Amino acid sequence: MSDIILQVENISKQYRLGLVGTGTLSHDLNRWWHKVRGKEDPYLKVGDINDRSKKALSDYVWALKNISFEVRRGEVLGIIGKNGAGKSTLLKILSRVTSPTTGEIKTKGRIASLLEVGTGFHPEMTGRENVFLNGAILGMTKNEIRNKLNEIIAFSGCERYIDTPVKRYSSGMKVRLAFAVAAHLEPDILVVDEVLAVGDIEFQKKAIGKMQDISKGEGRTVLFVSHDLSAISTLAQKTIVLSNGEIAAIENTDKAIAIYSNMESQAAVFNQEPLKNVPSVTRVEIVTSEGGVLQANYKPFKLNFDINVPEADYKNLSVSFQVFNNLNKAMLFSYIFDIDQPICRKKGINNLSYVFENLRLYKGNYYIKVHLANSKTRQKFQEFDCCSFEVEMLNLKEPEWGWQQNVCQYIDDGKWVY
Amino acid sequence: MKVSDQNWLYTISSKQKLIDFNFKEIWRYRDLLTLFVKRDVITVYKQTILGPLWYIIQPLFTSIIFTLIFNNLASIPTGDGVPAFLFNLAGITAWNYFKACLTGTSDTFTKNQGIFGKVYFPRVIMPLSSVVSNLLKFGIQLLVFAAFYLFFVFGKGATASPNMGLVFLPLLILTMAMLGLGFGMVISSLTTKYRDLSFLVQFGVQLLMYGSAVMYPLSYFDEKLPEYSWLVEHNPIAIVIETFRHVALGVDSLYPSKLIYAIIFSVLVFLAGLIVFNKTEKSFIDTV
């Protein structure tokens, strides 16, 4: 059993809403007065949970509340959650950019953070000079950098421009160079936030590979925040799901991702208000083979749409949908165009269905994305996610070792010849 | 396995000590300090034609103007046998260092919020690097001053003479650095919340120059405006500049008691700056 390298105990972070800077003087004085008398900060008691969509009841909000977890040496821990769930705040506290309002973090190793690559690049200096500066900012000494300079430059793939000022670099080159520096850091704990969003596919692969090396090969601990669920599932063994500043789950990555995608949308039926003056989908329903949101592989699956049309004889409507898996990869697509055969021509609600005789999707969690547009004017009326469901392998003969996660995307007909 | 028994490398906590400087850590980041200094020096005059010559041009022209206005027009005396130009150059060279230290550090937090918001390193490295890179600039200006000094003494027969006090020059420089850095750190900490101070610095520094004996000797001020002279006499910068001219040119007077007062004052300001800065760096990113 490997030992615990990082322990987070009851971390909370409070922020003040609205215009920071106005009226803080009076709060500051009040706070100071309480402190002088040895009392607790009066503003720590108030505070709502961090739900972006609800109106605030008090001026203070808990961006993080009572976060506790442990990380073992060599572990890659993923952190997922919706926008504003507190992911970045947590990483900021971990990397000591800001301090927690309450709670404590104990660590046995040096933490280096990679919150946004290229921090501290100076546009007027050359790539080489910036490698030194950036490395030093991230905590390396000059000697460490000098020893790895060639490796860093090679990894970045910017040999040719290394003595050119960084202001002449493309944004992709800057990211490559910056990631190359960061990847050659040797901290005990590396904190990474969404760095892979930039850079081309080839470089993203290289970056993920490097991170795998760091964790598996060199036995370093990595905390990895991303919206890219497939990157999370490739890299992390364990994942934290954050929701409204609190931990919703700490589970093995597959389970955590399932929990996360179920938080997004669950119901088999999806209803929404019609749009004014343009066509809109007001209701989507999935009819699964097993009822509810459970679907068996290779069984019938049906989608029912209610489409509201503002005028009779509306032409050129196009309806399409995609089925995505829980890693946000599109699995299936189908469409229907009014120009091919009239659909939804009557005023008000029109019904439309799509039927899969045998849904071949493999075991996993899926959701539907619906598109509604006018094929002539190219105007897009709607695009939204709805109706998630789960596919189980209920009818096929189970392999000896059971149905594993992510073995394939779908199972097709075909047979072994021998 | 009880967790509390283990040896943790460090703890991130909400609790704060009054003074919480990790000198070992600052020492570990010393390479960063030199790289920041290097960055400051090589990037300031990139894409300029005259480059580092600007370091020299600015004090020279200011001295010429000062000589024309204050000495030729307003007839402020500068002491026997000391050319007014040399007198002004000495004052401006010293004043420039203090001013650069103050203005260079007083916007540490607001100017660097991008980088401070992304990555951790001991924040005090930033103002320290500014003081060190300004020291290089000051060194160049001091050489220019020395060149003109030799020119006037040997070429023109001026009687300015340095004295033994010159060995205390490093102490004077240190005093100015501590004053500029101390005030700069206090101001930069307060501006994270209250931006008013950044406006104060802009014209406050300008006004302070007139109260810092840059273009007149303290004795002359005493003679002309005796009721306000306590203001200048208690200004540590004025004392340092006066002392600098005394040891370098042999003009003005040396008051050891006042010098000691100035040194103690700057040490106190420096310590206050460190404490305030240290308190602010923990969570300024939430208020900036």
XYZ file of C-alpha atoms in Angstrom:
706
model
C 0.000 0.000 0.000
C 1.444 3.307 -0.996
C 1.402 6.114 1.512
C -0.689 9.237 1.622
C 1.147 12.173 0.099
C -1.564 14.813 0.258
C -4.291 15.199 2.788
C -7.047 17.768 2.469
C -9.112 18.380 5.574
C -12.324 20.371 5.604
C -11.261 22.986 3.119
C -13.764 25.790 2.608
C -13.455 28.969 0.657
C -15.732 31.946 0.954
C -16.081 34.698 -1.588
C -17.929 37.959 -1.443
C -20.465 38.508 -4.171
C -20.904 41.635 -6.194
C -18.516 44.518 -6.430
C -15.540 43.732 -4.260
C -14.085 47.014 -3.197
C -17.247 48.895 -2.367
C -18.237 48.827 1.245
C -15.432 46.489 2.190
C -13.885 49.116 4.442
C -16.768 48.852 6.895
C -16.645 45.047 6.777
C -12.898 45.155 7.248
C -13.251 47.358 10.292
C -15.981 45.145 11.720
C -13.837 42.058 11.101
C -10.856 43.707 12.741
C -12.979 44.717 15.754
C -14.129 41.123 16.224
C -10.565 39.917 15.938
C -9.331 42.405 18.530
C -11.896 41.074 20.968
C -10.843 37.523 20.165
C -14.080 36.618 18.424
C -14.685 34.709 15.246
C -14.974 36.483 11.910
C -18.650 37.534 11.778
C -18.854 37.017 8.025
C -17.828 33.384 8.158
C -21.216 32.374 9.489
C -23.227 33.663 6.590
C -23.022 32.271 3.093
C -25.019 30.295 0.599
C -23.976 27.192 -1.207
C -22.446 27.920 -4.538
C -25.261 27.484 -7.035
C -24.725 29.744 -10.007
C -28.316 29.641 -11.190
C -30.042 30.613 -7.940
C -30.371 34.135 -6.644
C -28.157 34.812 -3.682
C -29.643 35.223 -0.231
C -26.536 36.713 1.338
C -23.554 38.702 0.156
C -21.156 35.840 0.745
C -20.961 32.530 -0.987
C -19.089 29.302 -0.301
C -17.155 28.430 -3.420
C -15.965 25.316 -1.628
C -17.423 23.767 1.465
C -15.909 21.073 3.671
C -13.771 19.397 1.065
C -11.806 16.467 2.428
C -9.875 13.811 0.568
C -6.571 12.012 0.450
C -4.227 11.251 -2.386
C -1.734 8.425 -2.382
C 1.725 8.611 -3.855
C 1.723 7.800 -7.572
C -2.014 8.183 -7.908
C -3.649 10.198 -10.694
C -6.724 11.878 -9.335
C -9.237 13.399 -11.724
C -11.510 16.253 -10.731
C -14.684 16.888 -12.714
C -17.713 19.096 -12.252
C -19.826 21.653 -14.030
C -18.625 25.212 -14.647
C -18.455 26.982 -11.317
C -18.533 23.804 -9.259
C -15.328 24.861 -7.522
C -12.694 22.925 -9.476
C -10.410 25.831 -10.185
C -10.814 27.260 -6.698
C -9.711 23.939 -5.271
C -6.663 23.847 -7.528
C -5.825 27.443 -6.654
C -5.824 26.581 -2.981
C -3.759 23.456 -3.609
C -1.194 25.418 -5.560
C -1.099 28.132 -2.886
C -2.267 30.931 -5.141
C -4.903 31.758 -2.590
C -5.465 30.486 0.913
C -8.531 28.648 2.199
C -11.036 30.376 4.477
C -11.058 27.397 6.813
C -9.405 24.012 6.870
C -5.976 22.614 6.250
C -3.996 20.872 3.569
C -1.009 18.766 4.507
C 1.473 17.575 1.967
C 4.604 15.487 1.953
C 5.848 16.701 -1.398
C 6.422 19.794 -3.431
C 3.372 20.839 -5.413
C 3.835 22.424 -8.807
C 0.870 23.700 -10.695
C 0.155 23.965 -14.346
C -2.959 26.082 -14.144
C -2.444 27.872 -17.389
C 0.571 27.232 -19.518
C 2.862 30.047 -20.499
C 2.484 31.923 -17.249
C 5.160 34.561 -17.093
C 6.307 34.287 -20.677
C 7.788 37.598 -21.669
C 6.993 38.407 -25.305
C 10.264 40.256 -25.899
C 12.505 37.419 -24.779
C 13.523 34.462 -26.884
C 12.133 30.981 -26.476
C 15.316 29.852 -24.759
C 15.287 32.734 -22.271
C 11.638 32.088 -21.560
C 12.295 28.414 -20.867
C 14.652 29.493 -18.103
C 12.316 32.144 -16.741
C 9.229 29.945 -16.883
C 11.080 27.023 -15.357
C 12.272 29.191 -12.492
C 8.773 30.533 -11.913
C 7.552 26.957 -11.656
C 10.232 26.256 -9.089
C 13.182 24.796 -10.954
C 16.724 25.944 -10.401
C 18.892 27.165 -13.250
C 20.979 24.003 -13.161
C 17.969 21.724 -13.361
C 16.763 23.640 -16.388
C 20.175 23.672 -18.054
C 20.403 19.888 -17.687
C 17.042 19.379 -19.330
C 17.179 22.192 -21.854
C 17.742 19.979 -24.896
C 15.043 17.568 -23.832
C 12.593 20.422 -23.290
C 13.313 21.998 -26.651
C 13.016 18.670 -28.421
C 9.731 17.876 -26.710
C 8.275 21.243 -27.659
C 9.188 20.799 -31.311
C 10.234 24.464 -31.548
C 13.965 23.979 -32.237
C 13.890 26.265 -35.178
C 12.409 29.234 -33.355
C 14.112 28.805 -30.018
C 16.188 31.970 -30.409
C 13.306 34.069 -31.731
C 11.312 36.318 -29.390
C 8.180 34.606 -28.161
C 6.002 37.412 -29.479
C 6.590 36.019 -32.979
C 5.316 32.575 -31.962
C 1.910 31.226 -32.881
C -0.317 30.551 -29.897
C 0.058 26.823 -30.426
C 3.854 27.091 -30.316
C 3.690 29.025 -27.076
C 1.583 26.311 -25.530
C 3.945 23.603 -26.753
C 6.950 25.340 -25.308
C 5.222 26.073 -22.028
C 3.919 22.556 -21.635
C 7.349 21.191 -22.457
C 8.818 23.185 -19.587
C 6.108 22.126 -17.191
C 6.276 18.485 -18.206
C 9.949 18.387 -17.304
C 9.366 19.728 -13.829
C 10.043 17.182 -11.198
C 7.596 17.970 -8.451
C 6.189 15.252 -6.215
C 2.680 16.441 -6.998
C 1.699 17.975 -10.307
C -1.538 19.946 -10.533
C -2.931 20.304 -14.064
C -5.937 22.359 -15.150
C -7.355 22.160 -18.679
C -4.054 22.644 -20.446
C -4.878 20.274 -23.213
C -7.645 22.439 -24.588
C -5.187 24.184 -26.886
C -2.715 22.646 -29.272
C -3.361 20.281 -32.136
C -4.398 16.641 -31.860
C -0.866 15.362 -32.251
C 0.334 17.531 -29.397
C -2.630 16.635 -27.186
C -1.746 12.972 -27.611
C 1.868 13.732 -26.793
C 0.806 15.664 -23.708
C -1.464 12.918 -22.421
C 1.267 10.373 -23.068
C 3.738 12.482 -21.141
C 1.344 12.764 -18.238
C 0.905 9.010 -18.207
C 4.683 8.650 -18.122
C 4.879 11.067 -15.253
C 2.387 9.146 -13.176
C 3.091 5.541 -14.166
C 6.728 5.621 -15.145
C 8.085 8.073 -12.633
C 5.604 7.363 -9.850
C 4.545 10.948 -9.425
C 1.190 12.093 -8.175
C -1.009 14.073 -10.544
C -4.192 16.018 -9.871
C -5.947 16.561 -13.155
C -8.922 18.824 -13.806
C -10.660 18.651 -17.151
C -13.944 18.778 -18.973
C -12.533 16.265 -21.397
C -14.016 13.120 -19.917
C -12.120 10.814 -22.246
C -8.814 12.354 -21.127
C -9.909 11.894 -17.526
C -10.868 8.281 -18.109
C -7.543 7.539 -19.819
C -5.446 9.126 -17.114
C -7.158 9.017 -13.758
C -7.795 5.963 -11.634
C -9.897 7.809 -9.098
C -12.048 10.868 -9.702
C -13.745 13.464 -7.551
C -17.068 14.846 -8.723
C -17.628 18.377 -7.467
C -21.053 19.912 -7.401
C -21.882 23.363 -6.037
C -18.653 23.502 -4.082
C -19.152 20.179 -2.363
C -17.890 16.697 -3.110
C -20.677 14.729 -4.783
C -18.608 11.575 -5.105
C -15.104 10.175 -4.843
C -15.120 6.989 -6.863
C -13.200 4.979 -9.395
C -13.149 7.019 -12.571
C -15.717 4.987 -14.528
C -18.243 5.200 -11.740
C -17.521 8.867 -11.113
C -18.056 9.708 -14.759
C -21.354 7.827 -14.707
C -22.453 9.768 -11.623
C -21.388 13.015 -13.270
C -23.254 12.342 -16.496
C -26.356 11.347 -14.556
C -26.215 14.676 -12.724
C -26.452 16.456 -16.049
C -29.817 15.010 -17.138
C -31.715 11.952 -16.121
C -35.305 11.733 -17.143
C -36.587 9.636 -19.987
C -38.919 12.505 -20.793
C -37.736 16.017 -21.531
C -40.116 18.994 -21.725
C -39.469 22.623 -22.552
C -41.383 25.791 -23.420
C -41.958 26.423 -27.155
C -40.048 29.276 -28.820
C -42.007 32.254 -30.161
C -42.486 32.604 -33.956
C -40.071 29.797 -34.864
C -40.446 26.018 -34.796
C -39.250 24.280 -31.640
C -39.030 20.873 -30.049
C -41.153 20.986 -26.894
C -40.901 17.378 -25.794
C -38.513 14.473 -26.272
C -39.283 11.049 -24.924
C -37.256 7.867 -25.104
C -38.993 4.516 -25.008
C -36.521 1.897 -23.813
C -36.825 -1.839 -23.998
C -36.716 -2.302 -20.229
C -38.662 0.814 -19.240
C -37.388 4.012 -17.632
C -33.839 4.788 -18.697
C -32.603 1.211 -18.967
C -32.106 -0.202 -22.420
C -30.993 -3.675 -23.366
C -28.462 -4.132 -26.126
C -29.943 -5.367 -29.428
C -33.514 -4.520 -28.446
C -35.922 -1.915 -29.891
C -35.423 1.700 -28.896
C -37.677 4.594 -29.822
C -37.468 8.379 -29.752
C -40.631 10.502 -29.766
C -40.450 14.205 -30.582
C -43.169 16.839 -30.177
C -42.456 19.724 -32.521
C -44.316 23.010 -32.267
C -44.693 24.884 -35.563
C -45.982 28.501 -35.548
C -47.750 28.429 -38.920
C -49.392 25.866 -41.162
C -47.394 24.611 -44.161
C -44.065 25.517 -42.687
C -41.433 24.308 -45.155
C -37.790 23.224 -45.092
C -37.717 22.043 -41.506
C -34.905 19.669 -40.624
C -34.812 17.536 -37.509
C -31.780 15.561 -36.458
C -30.348 13.957 -33.358
C -27.108 12.474 -32.137
C -26.475 9.892 -29.459
C -23.410 10.687 -27.338
C -21.628 8.461 -24.878
C -20.568 9.640 -21.438
C -17.179 10.706 -22.782
C -18.980 13.236 -24.993
C -18.178 11.298 -28.165
C -20.914 11.131 -30.782
C -22.018 7.544 -31.469
C -25.018 7.781 -33.760
C -26.623 10.352 -36.004
C -29.833 10.506 -37.949
C -31.842 13.226 -39.685
C -34.996 13.964 -41.608
C -35.522 16.823 -44.089
C -38.856 18.388 -45.047
C -37.550 18.833 -48.591
C -37.313 15.036 -48.996
C -40.809 14.338 -47.676
C -43.166 16.746 -45.937
C -42.968 16.674 -42.148
C -44.524 18.820 -39.443
C -46.729 20.820 -41.798
C -49.612 21.512 -39.416
C -49.844 24.466 -37.066
C -49.173 23.614 -33.408
C -47.806 20.327 -32.089
C -46.639 17.700 -34.596
C -45.500 14.221 -33.651
C -42.381 12.611 -35.044
C -40.666 9.393 -34.036
C -37.514 7.502 -34.773
C -37.307 3.770 -34.219
C -34.265 1.555 -33.795
C -35.256 -2.025 -34.450
C -32.164 -3.287 -32.672
C -30.058 -0.773 -30.805
C -26.507 -2.030 -31.073
C -24.811 0.338 -28.661
C -22.463 -1.277 -26.209
C -22.900 -1.198 -22.435
C -22.558 2.331 -21.078
C -24.256 5.656 -20.444
C -25.576 7.747 -23.308
C -27.527 10.915 -23.939
C -29.351 12.538 -26.832
C -28.523 15.816 -28.548
C -31.323 17.284 -30.694
C -30.907 19.777 -33.535
C -33.713 21.716 -35.183
C -33.045 23.955 -38.182
C -34.333 25.343 -41.442
C -32.459 23.591 -44.215
C -32.960 26.434 -46.696
C -32.124 29.523 -44.632
C -29.639 27.517 -42.552
C -31.128 29.100 -39.468
C -30.610 26.933 -36.401
C -33.543 27.038 -34.027
C -32.463 24.684 -31.318
C -29.637 22.472 -30.176
C -29.889 20.886 -26.757
C -29.015 17.806 -24.728
C -31.706 15.675 -23.151
C -32.749 12.168 -22.096
C -29.829 10.129 -20.872
C -30.092 6.370 -20.728
C -28.048 3.341 -19.853
C -27.405 0.349 -22.047
C -26.897 -3.051 -20.456
C -25.903 -6.291 -22.167
C -28.957 -8.237 -21.110
C -29.514 -10.693 -23.959
C -26.108 -11.519 -25.340
C -24.143 -14.393 -23.971
C -21.718 -12.957 -21.454
C -18.015 -13.553 -22.096
C -16.107 -15.527 -19.507
C -14.802 -12.413 -17.846
C -18.015 -10.375 -18.039
C -18.796 -7.276 -20.014
C -15.977 -4.783 -19.429
C -16.326 -1.000 -19.669
C -15.191 0.749 -22.865
C -14.300 -2.424 -24.735
C -16.021 -1.113 -27.849
C -18.658 1.375 -28.977
C -21.205 -1.013 -30.463
C -21.675 -4.653 -31.305
C -22.511 -5.568 -34.855
C -23.665 -8.719 -36.577
C -21.021 -10.944 -38.001
C -19.703 -14.373 -37.274
C -16.534 -16.286 -36.743
C -15.596 -18.666 -39.520
C -13.528 -21.658 -38.652
C -1.637 4.300 10.503
C -2.416 7.540 12.243
C -2.058 10.424 9.889
C -1.262 13.083 12.456
C 1.920 11.236 13.411
C 3.445 11.562 9.982
C 5.955 14.172 8.922
C 4.390 16.618 6.578
C 6.591 18.772 4.385
C 4.344 21.758 4.800
C 0.804 22.708 5.593
C -1.525 25.056 3.772
C -3.793 26.508 6.367
C -6.294 29.258 6.931
C -4.545 30.366 10.088
C -1.930 33.071 9.824
C 1.038 33.936 11.907
C 2.077 37.572 12.170
C 5.386 36.990 10.463
C 5.526 33.901 8.360
C 8.587 34.171 6.184
C 10.082 30.989 4.929
C 13.635 32.129 4.282
C 14.719 28.686 3.192
C 12.117 28.792 0.471
C 13.116 32.275 -0.643
C 16.676 31.045 -0.879
C 15.564 28.086 -2.979
C 14.024 30.538 -5.444
C 17.162 32.682 -5.737
C 17.594 31.712 -9.398
C 14.192 33.178 -10.077
C 15.399 36.446 -8.602
C 18.364 36.611 -10.962
C 16.188 35.678 -13.926
C 13.684 38.394 -13.113
C 16.527 40.897 -12.847
C 17.837 39.717 -16.190
C 14.374 40.038 -17.690
C 13.998 43.585 -16.360
C 17.367 44.639 -17.685
C 17.223 43.133 -21.157
C 13.609 43.849 -21.988
C 13.267 47.489 -20.950
C 14.975 48.972 -23.939
C 14.266 46.306 -26.568
C 13.385 47.820 -29.922
C 14.896 51.179 -28.978
C 17.781 52.728 -30.893
C 19.667 54.211 -27.970
C 19.050 51.214 -25.702
C 20.766 51.430 -22.328
C 21.954 54.951 -23.174
C 18.564 56.030 -21.864
C 19.852 55.143 -18.401
C 22.345 57.980 -18.826
C 20.397 60.526 -20.840
C 17.595 60.941 -18.324
C 19.700 62.083 -15.309
C 21.975 64.221 -17.495
C 19.178 66.247 -19.040
C 17.351 66.565 -15.734
C 20.559 67.929 -14.201
C 21.002 70.437 -17.006
C 17.435 71.697 -16.591
C 17.768 71.845 -12.815
C 20.991 73.804 -13.147
C 19.342 76.281 -15.497
C 16.201 76.745 -13.417
C 17.313 76.424 -9.831
C 20.860 77.675 -9.956
C 21.064 80.113 -12.842
C 17.521 81.442 -12.627
C 16.682 81.047 -8.924
C 20.305 81.346 -7.745
C 20.320 78.556 -5.189
C 23.912 78.271 -3.903
C 25.591 74.883 -4.159
C 28.684 75.365 -2.038
C 32.143 76.711 -2.761
C 33.960 75.364 -5.767
C 31.297 72.763 -6.609
C 29.722 73.225 -10.009
C 25.935 73.374 -9.815
C 25.663 70.698 -12.479
C 27.662 68.234 -10.394
C 25.633 69.120 -7.306
C 22.376 68.416 -9.139
C 23.671 65.241 -10.772
C 24.595 63.849 -7.356
C 21.153 64.638 -5.943
C 19.301 63.257 -8.929
C 21.339 60.062 -9.099
C 20.566 59.259 -5.479
C 16.945 60.376 -5.708
C 16.393 58.298 -8.863
C 17.368 55.137 -7.067
C 14.931 55.722 -4.250
C 12.206 56.704 -6.689
C 12.788 53.646 -8.880
C 12.667 51.356 -5.850
C 9.432 52.925 -4.662
C 7.540 53.092 -7.935
C 8.922 49.756 -9.126
C 7.574 47.921 -6.101
C 4.435 49.883 -5.312
C 2.404 48.126 -8.004
C 3.737 44.621 -7.392
C 0.363 42.994 -6.765
C -1.762 44.829 -9.290
C 0.796 44.560 -12.080
C 1.513 40.883 -11.535
C -1.950 39.610 -10.746
C -1.917 37.522 -13.916
C 1.118 35.534 -12.919
C 0.376 35.577 -9.176
C -3.060 34.181 -9.899
C -1.638 31.193 -11.711
C 1.405 29.966 -9.935
C 2.975 30.100 -6.522
C 6.433 31.350 -5.682
C 7.510 33.534 -2.765
C 5.884 36.813 -3.787
C 8.608 38.884 -2.186
C 10.906 37.807 -5.025
C 9.122 40.304 -7.287
C 9.846 43.534 -5.330
C 13.317 42.266 -4.453
C 14.134 41.747 -8.116
C 12.950 45.270 -8.871
C 15.283 46.679 -6.225
C 18.207 44.678 -7.554
C 17.663 45.576 -11.187
C 17.377 49.227 -10.199
C 20.663 48.815 -8.389
C 22.310 47.964 -11.701
C 20.782 51.046 -13.254
C 21.965 53.091 -10.290
C 25.464 51.654 -10.732
C 25.587 52.867 -14.330
C 24.395 56.306 -13.299
C 26.949 56.400 -10.526
C 29.686 55.711 -13.084
C 28.429 58.610 -15.184
C 28.492 60.785 -12.112
C 32.068 59.675 -11.419
C 33.077 60.504 -14.983
C 31.705 64.025 -14.757
C 33.250 64.372 -11.343
C 36.708 63.611 -12.705
C 36.092 65.919 -15.651
C 35.190 68.839 -13.403
C 37.951 68.271 -10.859
C 40.804 67.695 -13.292
C 39.514 69.532 -16.342
C 37.945 72.567 -14.742
C 39.753 72.761 -11.449
C 36.703 72.360 -9.249
C 37.566 71.868 -5.603
C 35.014 69.204 -4.784
C 36.661 66.582 -2.693
C 35.309 63.303 -1.408
C 36.109 62.264 2.100
C 36.505 59.123 4.144
C 32.756 58.896 4.539
C 32.692 57.400 1.044
C 33.174 53.962 2.554
C 29.682 54.311 3.955
C 28.209 54.609 0.461
C 26.875 51.025 0.491
C 25.095 51.798 3.738
C 23.452 54.830 2.147
C 22.352 52.757 -0.822
C 20.954 50.090 1.483
C 19.037 52.727 3.426
C 17.471 54.079 0.252
C 16.624 50.582 -0.956
C 14.960 49.667 2.336
C 12.959 52.881 2.371
C 11.788 52.510 -1.219
C 11.093 48.799 -0.836
C 9.350 49.206 2.517
C 7.031 51.954 1.367
C 6.537 50.211 -1.963
C 5.447 46.956 -0.306
C 3.030 48.741 2.027
C 1.502 50.656 -0.861
C 1.291 47.625 -3.144
C -0.476 45.686 -0.393
C -3.012 48.405 0.231
C -3.699 49.053 -3.451
C -4.993 45.498 -3.848
C -8.137 46.671 -2.093
C -8.036 50.443 -2.244
C -6.883 51.731 -5.610
C -6.774 55.331 -4.395
C -3.182 54.868 -3.340
C -1.889 54.329 -6.843
C -2.986 57.865 -7.711
C -1.343 59.172 -4.570
C 1.957 57.560 -5.539
C 1.947 59.146 -8.974
C 1.992 62.745 -7.821
C 3.158 62.105 -4.245
C 6.575 61.020 -5.502
C 6.779 64.155 -7.619
C 6.032 66.358 -4.624
C 8.301 64.409 -2.320
C 11.264 65.272 -4.519
C 10.871 68.933 -3.649
C 10.907 68.035 0.041
C 13.942 65.809 -0.245
C 16.764 68.314 -0.700
C 17.445 67.106 -4.253
C 18.117 70.533 -5.791
C 19.083 72.558 -2.722
C 21.287 72.090 0.344
C 19.496 71.585 3.647
C 21.267 74.613 5.138
C 19.845 76.879 2.440
C 16.328 75.666 3.138
C 16.909 76.319 6.843
C 17.969 79.835 6.080
C 15.088 80.720 3.748
C 12.169 78.836 5.268
C 13.042 78.176 8.897
C 9.452 77.496 9.948
C 9.157 74.542 7.554
C 12.668 73.215 7.818
C 11.699 70.531 10.365
C 9.761 68.859 7.549
C 12.822 68.405 5.393
C 15.113 67.723 8.324
C 13.004 64.761 9.373
C 12.695 63.400 5.878
C 15.000 60.378 5.836
C 15.500 60.669 2.074
C 16.644 64.268 2.410
C 19.129 63.184 5.067
C 20.464 60.378 2.887
C 20.844 62.634 -0.158
C 22.507 65.330 1.905
C 24.909 62.770 3.342
C 25.625 61.364 -0.093
C 26.601 64.815 -1.368
C 28.696 65.354 1.701
C 30.753 62.226 1.281
C 31.013 62.546 -2.473
C 31.507 66.262 -2.999
C 32.520 67.608 0.349
C 29.621 70.059 0.366
C 26.723 70.147 2.776
C 26.995 68.988 6.281
C 27.008 65.620 7.969
C 24.769 65.028 10.976
C 25.569 61.611 12.407
C 22.565 61.646 14.737
C 20.212 62.393 11.871
C 21.792 59.704 9.752
C 21.246 57.150 12.481
C 17.651 58.329 12.746
C 17.239 57.845 8.977
C 18.689 54.345 9.122
C 16.460 53.274 12.009
C 13.481 54.800 10.264
C 14.143 52.877 7.063
C 14.673 49.594 8.896
C 11.319 50.063 10.608
C 9.600 50.923 7.327
C 11.190 47.892 5.702
C 9.997 45.553 8.468
C 6.503 47.047 8.385
C 6.492 46.571 4.617
C 7.495 42.912 4.973
C 4.753 42.212 7.498
C 2.002 43.918 5.525
C 3.195 42.324 2.290
C 3.321 38.907 3.889
C -0.211 39.259 5.193
C -1.531 40.396 1.848
C 0.143 37.806 -0.377
C -1.922 34.967 1.095
C -5.232 35.963 -0.376
C -4.831 39.184 -2.329
C -5.947 37.384 -5.457
C -9.503 37.362 -4.072
C -9.644 41.103 -3.552
C -7.455 42.558 -6.259
